[in-house]
PDB file of C-alpha atoms in Angstrom:
ATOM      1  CA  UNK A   1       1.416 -19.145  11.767  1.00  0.00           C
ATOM      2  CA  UNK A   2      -1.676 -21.571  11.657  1.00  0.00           C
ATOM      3  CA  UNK A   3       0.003 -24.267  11.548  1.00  0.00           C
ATOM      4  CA  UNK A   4       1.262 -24.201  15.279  1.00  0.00           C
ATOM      5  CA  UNK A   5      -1.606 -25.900  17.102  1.00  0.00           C
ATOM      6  CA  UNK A   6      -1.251 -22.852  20.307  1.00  0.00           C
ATOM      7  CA  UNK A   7      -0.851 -19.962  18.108  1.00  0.00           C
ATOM      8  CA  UNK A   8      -3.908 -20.993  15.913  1.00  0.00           C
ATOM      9  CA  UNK A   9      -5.766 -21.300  19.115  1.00  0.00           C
ATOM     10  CA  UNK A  10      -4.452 -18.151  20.634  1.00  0.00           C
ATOM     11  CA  UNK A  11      -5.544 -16.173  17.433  1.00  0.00           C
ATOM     12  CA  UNK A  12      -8.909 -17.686  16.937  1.00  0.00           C
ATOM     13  CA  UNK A  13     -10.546 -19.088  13.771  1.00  0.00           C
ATOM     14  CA  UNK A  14      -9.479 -18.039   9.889  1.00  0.00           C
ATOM     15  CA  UNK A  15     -12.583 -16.886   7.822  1.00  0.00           C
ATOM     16  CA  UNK A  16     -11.387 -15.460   4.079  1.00  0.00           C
ATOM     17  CA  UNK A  17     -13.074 -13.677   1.636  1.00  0.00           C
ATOM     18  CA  UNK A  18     -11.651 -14.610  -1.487  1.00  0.00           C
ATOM     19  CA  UNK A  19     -12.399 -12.293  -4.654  1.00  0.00           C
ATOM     20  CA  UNK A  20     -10.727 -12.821  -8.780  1.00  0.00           C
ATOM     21  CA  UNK A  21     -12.104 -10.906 -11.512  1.00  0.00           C
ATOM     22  CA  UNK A  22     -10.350 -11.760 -14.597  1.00  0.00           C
ATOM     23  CA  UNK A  23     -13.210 -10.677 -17.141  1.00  0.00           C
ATOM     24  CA  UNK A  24     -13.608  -7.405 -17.459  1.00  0.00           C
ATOM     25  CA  UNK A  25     -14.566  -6.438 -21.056  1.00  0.00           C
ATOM     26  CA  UNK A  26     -16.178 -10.105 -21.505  1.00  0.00           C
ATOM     27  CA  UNK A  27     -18.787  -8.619 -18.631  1.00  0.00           C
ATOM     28  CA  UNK A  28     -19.007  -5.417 -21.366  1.00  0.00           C
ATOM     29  CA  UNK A  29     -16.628  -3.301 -18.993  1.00  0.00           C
ATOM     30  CA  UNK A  30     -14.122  -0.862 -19.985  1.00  0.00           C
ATOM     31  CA  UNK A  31     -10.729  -2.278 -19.062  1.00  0.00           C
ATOM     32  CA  UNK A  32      -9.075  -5.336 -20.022  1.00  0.00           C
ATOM     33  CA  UNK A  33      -9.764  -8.135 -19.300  1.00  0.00           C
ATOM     34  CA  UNK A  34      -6.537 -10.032 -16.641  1.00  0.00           C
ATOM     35  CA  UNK A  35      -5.187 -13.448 -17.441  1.00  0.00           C
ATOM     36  CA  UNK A  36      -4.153 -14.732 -13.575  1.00  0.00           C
ATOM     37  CA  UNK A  37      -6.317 -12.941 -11.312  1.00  0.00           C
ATOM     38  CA  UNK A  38      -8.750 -16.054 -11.088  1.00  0.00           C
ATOM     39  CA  UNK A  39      -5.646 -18.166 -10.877  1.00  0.00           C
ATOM     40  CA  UNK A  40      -4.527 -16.679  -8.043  1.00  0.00           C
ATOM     41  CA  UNK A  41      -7.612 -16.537  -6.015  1.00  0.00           C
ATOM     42  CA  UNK A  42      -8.114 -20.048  -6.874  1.00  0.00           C
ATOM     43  CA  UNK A  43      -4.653 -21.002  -5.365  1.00  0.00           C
ATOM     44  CA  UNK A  44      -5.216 -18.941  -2.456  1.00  0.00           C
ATOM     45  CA  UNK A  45      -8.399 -20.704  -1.346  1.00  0.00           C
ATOM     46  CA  UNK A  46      -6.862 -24.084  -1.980  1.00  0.00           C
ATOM     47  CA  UNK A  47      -4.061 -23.215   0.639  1.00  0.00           C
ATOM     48  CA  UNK A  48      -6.589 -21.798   2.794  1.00  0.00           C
ATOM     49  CA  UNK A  49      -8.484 -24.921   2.495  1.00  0.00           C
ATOM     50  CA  UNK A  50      -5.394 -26.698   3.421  1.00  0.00           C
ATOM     51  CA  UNK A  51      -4.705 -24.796   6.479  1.00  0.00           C
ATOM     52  CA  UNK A  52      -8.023 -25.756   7.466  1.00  0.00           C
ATOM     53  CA  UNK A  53      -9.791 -22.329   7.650  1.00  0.00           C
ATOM     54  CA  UNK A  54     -12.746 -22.175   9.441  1.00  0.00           C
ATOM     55  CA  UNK A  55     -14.409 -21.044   5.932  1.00  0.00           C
ATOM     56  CA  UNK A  56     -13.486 -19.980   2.470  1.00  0.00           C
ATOM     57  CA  UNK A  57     -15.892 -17.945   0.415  1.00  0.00           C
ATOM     58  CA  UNK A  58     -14.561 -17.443  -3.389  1.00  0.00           C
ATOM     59  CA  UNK A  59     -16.089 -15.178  -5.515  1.00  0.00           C
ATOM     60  CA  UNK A  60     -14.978 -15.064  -9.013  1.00  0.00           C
ATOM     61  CA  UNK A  61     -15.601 -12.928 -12.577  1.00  0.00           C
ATOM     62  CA  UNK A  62     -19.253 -12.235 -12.891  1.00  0.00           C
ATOM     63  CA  UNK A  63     -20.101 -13.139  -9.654  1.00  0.00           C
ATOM     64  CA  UNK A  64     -17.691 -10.848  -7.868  1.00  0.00           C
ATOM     65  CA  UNK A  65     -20.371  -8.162  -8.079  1.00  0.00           C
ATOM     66  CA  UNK A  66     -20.480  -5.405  -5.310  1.00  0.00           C
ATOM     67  CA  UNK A  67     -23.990  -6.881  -3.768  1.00  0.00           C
ATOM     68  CA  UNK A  68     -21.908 -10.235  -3.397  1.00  0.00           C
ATOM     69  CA  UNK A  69     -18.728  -9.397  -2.128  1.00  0.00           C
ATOM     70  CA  UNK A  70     -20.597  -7.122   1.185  1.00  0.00           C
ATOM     71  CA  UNK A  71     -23.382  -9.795   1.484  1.00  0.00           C
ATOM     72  CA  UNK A  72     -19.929 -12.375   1.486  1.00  0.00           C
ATOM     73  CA  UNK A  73     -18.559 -10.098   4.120  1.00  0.00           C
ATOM     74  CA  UNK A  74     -21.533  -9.772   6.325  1.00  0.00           C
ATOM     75  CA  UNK A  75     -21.730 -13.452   6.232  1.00  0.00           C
ATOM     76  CA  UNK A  76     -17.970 -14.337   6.550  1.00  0.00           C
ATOM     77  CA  UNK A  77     -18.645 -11.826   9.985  1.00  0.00           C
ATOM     78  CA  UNK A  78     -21.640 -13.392  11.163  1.00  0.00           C
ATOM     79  CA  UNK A  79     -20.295 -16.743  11.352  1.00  0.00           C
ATOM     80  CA  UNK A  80     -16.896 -15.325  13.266  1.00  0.00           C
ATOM     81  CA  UNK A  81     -16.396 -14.750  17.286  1.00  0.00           C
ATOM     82  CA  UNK A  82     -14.932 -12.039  18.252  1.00  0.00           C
ATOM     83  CA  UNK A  83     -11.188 -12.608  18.467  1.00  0.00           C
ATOM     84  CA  UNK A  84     -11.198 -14.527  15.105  1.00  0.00           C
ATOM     85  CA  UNK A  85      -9.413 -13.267  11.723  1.00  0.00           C
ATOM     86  CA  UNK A  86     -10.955 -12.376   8.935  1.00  0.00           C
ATOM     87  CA  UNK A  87      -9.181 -12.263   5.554  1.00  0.00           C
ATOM     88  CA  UNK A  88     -10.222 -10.832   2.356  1.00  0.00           C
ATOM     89  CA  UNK A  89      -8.011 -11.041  -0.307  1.00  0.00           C
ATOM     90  CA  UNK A  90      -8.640  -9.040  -3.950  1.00  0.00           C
ATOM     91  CA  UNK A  91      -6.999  -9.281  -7.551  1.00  0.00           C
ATOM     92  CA  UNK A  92      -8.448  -7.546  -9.872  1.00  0.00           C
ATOM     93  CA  UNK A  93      -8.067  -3.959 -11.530  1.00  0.00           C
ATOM     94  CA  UNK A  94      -7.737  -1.137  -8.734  1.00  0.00           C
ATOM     95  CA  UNK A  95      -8.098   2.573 -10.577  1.00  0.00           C
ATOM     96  CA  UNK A  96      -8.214   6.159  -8.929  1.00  0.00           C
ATOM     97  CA  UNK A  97     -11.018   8.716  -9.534  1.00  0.00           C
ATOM     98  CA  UNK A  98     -12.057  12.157  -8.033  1.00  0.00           C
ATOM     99  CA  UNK A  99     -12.490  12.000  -4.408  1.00  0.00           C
ATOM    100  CA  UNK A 100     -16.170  12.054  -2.987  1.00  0.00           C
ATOM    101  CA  UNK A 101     -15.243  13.707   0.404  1.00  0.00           C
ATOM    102  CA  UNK A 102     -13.533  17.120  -1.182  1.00  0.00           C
ATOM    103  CA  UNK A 103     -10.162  17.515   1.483  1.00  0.00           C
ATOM    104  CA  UNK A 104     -10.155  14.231   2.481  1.00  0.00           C
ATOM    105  CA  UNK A 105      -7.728  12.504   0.124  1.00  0.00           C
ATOM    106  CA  UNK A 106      -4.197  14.160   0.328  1.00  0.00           C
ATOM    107  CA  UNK A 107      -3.839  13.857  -3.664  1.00  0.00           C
ATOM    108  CA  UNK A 108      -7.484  14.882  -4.003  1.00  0.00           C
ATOM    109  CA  UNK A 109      -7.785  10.999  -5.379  1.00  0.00           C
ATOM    110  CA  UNK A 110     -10.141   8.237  -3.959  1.00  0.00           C
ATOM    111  CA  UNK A 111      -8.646   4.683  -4.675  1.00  0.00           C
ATOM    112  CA  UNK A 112     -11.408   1.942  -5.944  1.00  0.00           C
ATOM    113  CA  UNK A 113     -11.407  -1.427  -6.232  1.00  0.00           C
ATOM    114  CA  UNK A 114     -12.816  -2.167  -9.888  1.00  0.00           C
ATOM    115  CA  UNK A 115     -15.060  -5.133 -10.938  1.00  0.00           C
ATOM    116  CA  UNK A 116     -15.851  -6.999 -13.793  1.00  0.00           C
ATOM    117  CA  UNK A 117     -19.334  -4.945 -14.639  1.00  0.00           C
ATOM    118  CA  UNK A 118     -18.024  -1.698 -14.163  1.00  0.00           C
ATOM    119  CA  UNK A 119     -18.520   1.319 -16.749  1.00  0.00           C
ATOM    120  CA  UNK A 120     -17.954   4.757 -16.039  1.00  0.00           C
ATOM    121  CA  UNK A 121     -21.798   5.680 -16.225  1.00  0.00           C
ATOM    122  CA  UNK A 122     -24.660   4.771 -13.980  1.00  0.00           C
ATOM    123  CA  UNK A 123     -25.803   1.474 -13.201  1.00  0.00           C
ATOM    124  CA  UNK A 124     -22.725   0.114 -14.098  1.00  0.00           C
ATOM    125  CA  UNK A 125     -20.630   2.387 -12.057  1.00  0.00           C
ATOM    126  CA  UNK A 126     -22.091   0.631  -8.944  1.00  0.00           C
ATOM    127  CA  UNK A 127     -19.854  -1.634  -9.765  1.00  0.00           C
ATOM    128  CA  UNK A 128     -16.624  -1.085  -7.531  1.00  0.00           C
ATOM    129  CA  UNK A 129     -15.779  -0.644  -3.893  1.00  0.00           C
ATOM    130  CA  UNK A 130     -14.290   2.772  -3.174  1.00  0.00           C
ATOM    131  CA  UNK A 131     -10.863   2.574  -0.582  1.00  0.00           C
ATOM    132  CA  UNK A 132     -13.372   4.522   1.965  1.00  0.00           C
ATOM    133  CA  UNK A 133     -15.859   1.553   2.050  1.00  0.00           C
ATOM    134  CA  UNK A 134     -13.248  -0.483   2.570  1.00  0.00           C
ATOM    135  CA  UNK A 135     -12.162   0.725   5.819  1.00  0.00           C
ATOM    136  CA  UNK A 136     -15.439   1.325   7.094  1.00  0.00           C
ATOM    137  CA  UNK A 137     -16.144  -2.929   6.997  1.00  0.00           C
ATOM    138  CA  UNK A 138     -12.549  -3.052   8.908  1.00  0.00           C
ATOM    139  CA  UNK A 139     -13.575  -0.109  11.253  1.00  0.00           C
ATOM    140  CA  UNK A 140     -16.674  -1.955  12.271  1.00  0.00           C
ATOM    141  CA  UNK A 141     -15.156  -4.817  12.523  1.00  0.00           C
ATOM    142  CA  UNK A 142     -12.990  -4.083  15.782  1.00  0.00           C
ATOM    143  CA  UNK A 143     -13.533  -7.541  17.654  1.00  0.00           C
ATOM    144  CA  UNK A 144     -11.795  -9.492  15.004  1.00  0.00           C
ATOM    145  CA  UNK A 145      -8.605  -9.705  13.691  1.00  0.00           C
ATOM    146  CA  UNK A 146      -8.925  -8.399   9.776  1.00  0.00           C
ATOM    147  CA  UNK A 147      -6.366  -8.596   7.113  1.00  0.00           C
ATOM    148  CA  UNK A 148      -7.199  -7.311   3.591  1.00  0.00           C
ATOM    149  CA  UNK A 149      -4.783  -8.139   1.039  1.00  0.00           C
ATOM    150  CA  UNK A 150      -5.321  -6.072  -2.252  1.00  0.00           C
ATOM    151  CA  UNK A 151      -2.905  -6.787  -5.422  1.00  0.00           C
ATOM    152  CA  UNK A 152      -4.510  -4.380  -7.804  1.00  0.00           C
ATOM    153  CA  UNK A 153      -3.234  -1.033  -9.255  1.00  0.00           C
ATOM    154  CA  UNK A 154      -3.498   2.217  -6.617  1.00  0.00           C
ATOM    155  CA  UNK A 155      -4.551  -0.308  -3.182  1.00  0.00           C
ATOM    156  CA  UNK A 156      -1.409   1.044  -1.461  1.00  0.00           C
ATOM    157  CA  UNK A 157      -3.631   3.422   0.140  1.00  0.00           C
ATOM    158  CA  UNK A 158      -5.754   1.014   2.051  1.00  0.00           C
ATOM    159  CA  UNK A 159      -3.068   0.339   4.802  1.00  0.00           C
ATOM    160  CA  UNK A 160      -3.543   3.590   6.522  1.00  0.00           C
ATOM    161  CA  UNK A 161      -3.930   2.946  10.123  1.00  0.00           C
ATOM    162  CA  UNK A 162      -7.303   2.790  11.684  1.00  0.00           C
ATOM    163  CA  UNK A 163      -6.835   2.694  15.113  1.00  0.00           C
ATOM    164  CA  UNK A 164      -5.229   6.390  14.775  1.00  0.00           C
ATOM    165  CA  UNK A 165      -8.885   7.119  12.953  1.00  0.00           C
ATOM    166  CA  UNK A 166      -7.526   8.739   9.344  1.00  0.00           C
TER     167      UNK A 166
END
């Protein structure tokens, strides 16, 4: 797709957001730690970097903490026009957990994106990105292109439609 000359200028610049958390109980979390999620975010960004995105941010294991990934995604924005596409790609853990608007989840389940710090009780369960948060960034980002691409366990729910507002 980029790498026609008219349909990369027809769709604007590429800006990414790219996020691998392999080290889970090395940051004292609950869950195992993952043996190619940093991989993988590290080859993404290198074929980014080849398709000459506009900008690559990479945030990886300790420093894919919730304060860095939305100040990453406020800045990734801020340096966009409207028009452009913004990409944020995760691999990591993904878990489910009671839902914190009661009716709005069909299953009664809210789907979170888990990082490296996380632990069930407070600070530490600052420390993931709940499927809701998610599409509020996309919602308010209407004049841009955005593409989220999530491989972690229970992310299927993040590709509900937002210009039909559920």
């Amino acid at each position: 797709f980029w790498a026609d000359p008219e349909a990369r200028a027809a769709s604007g610049d590429l800006h990414a957001l790219v996020i691998g958390i392999n080290a889970y109980a090395a940051q004292g979390g609950e869950l195992q730690d993952l043996q190619g999620a940093v991989n993988d975010a590290l080859d993404i960004a290198s074929a980014l970097v080849e398709t000459d995105a506009a900008s690559v941010r990479v945030l990886l294991d300790e420093d894919a903490h919730r304060d860095a990934i939305f100040a990453a995604w406020h800045a990734m924005k801020a340096d966009a026009r409207p028009g452009d596409t913004l990409l944020v790609t995760f691999a990591g853990h993904g878990a489910q957990e009671p839902e914190r608007i009661p009716g709005l989840e069909r299953d009664g389940l809210d789907e979170v994106m888990v990082l490296g710090g996380f632990r069930s009780s407070a600070p530490h369960n600052y420390q993931r990105i709940i499927d809701h948060e998610w599409r509020e960034l996309v919602a308010a980002a209407s004049d841009y292109q955005v593409v989220l691409v999530m491989d972690a366990c229970h992310s299927g729910s993040l590709n509900r439609s937002l210009a039909r507002g559920r």
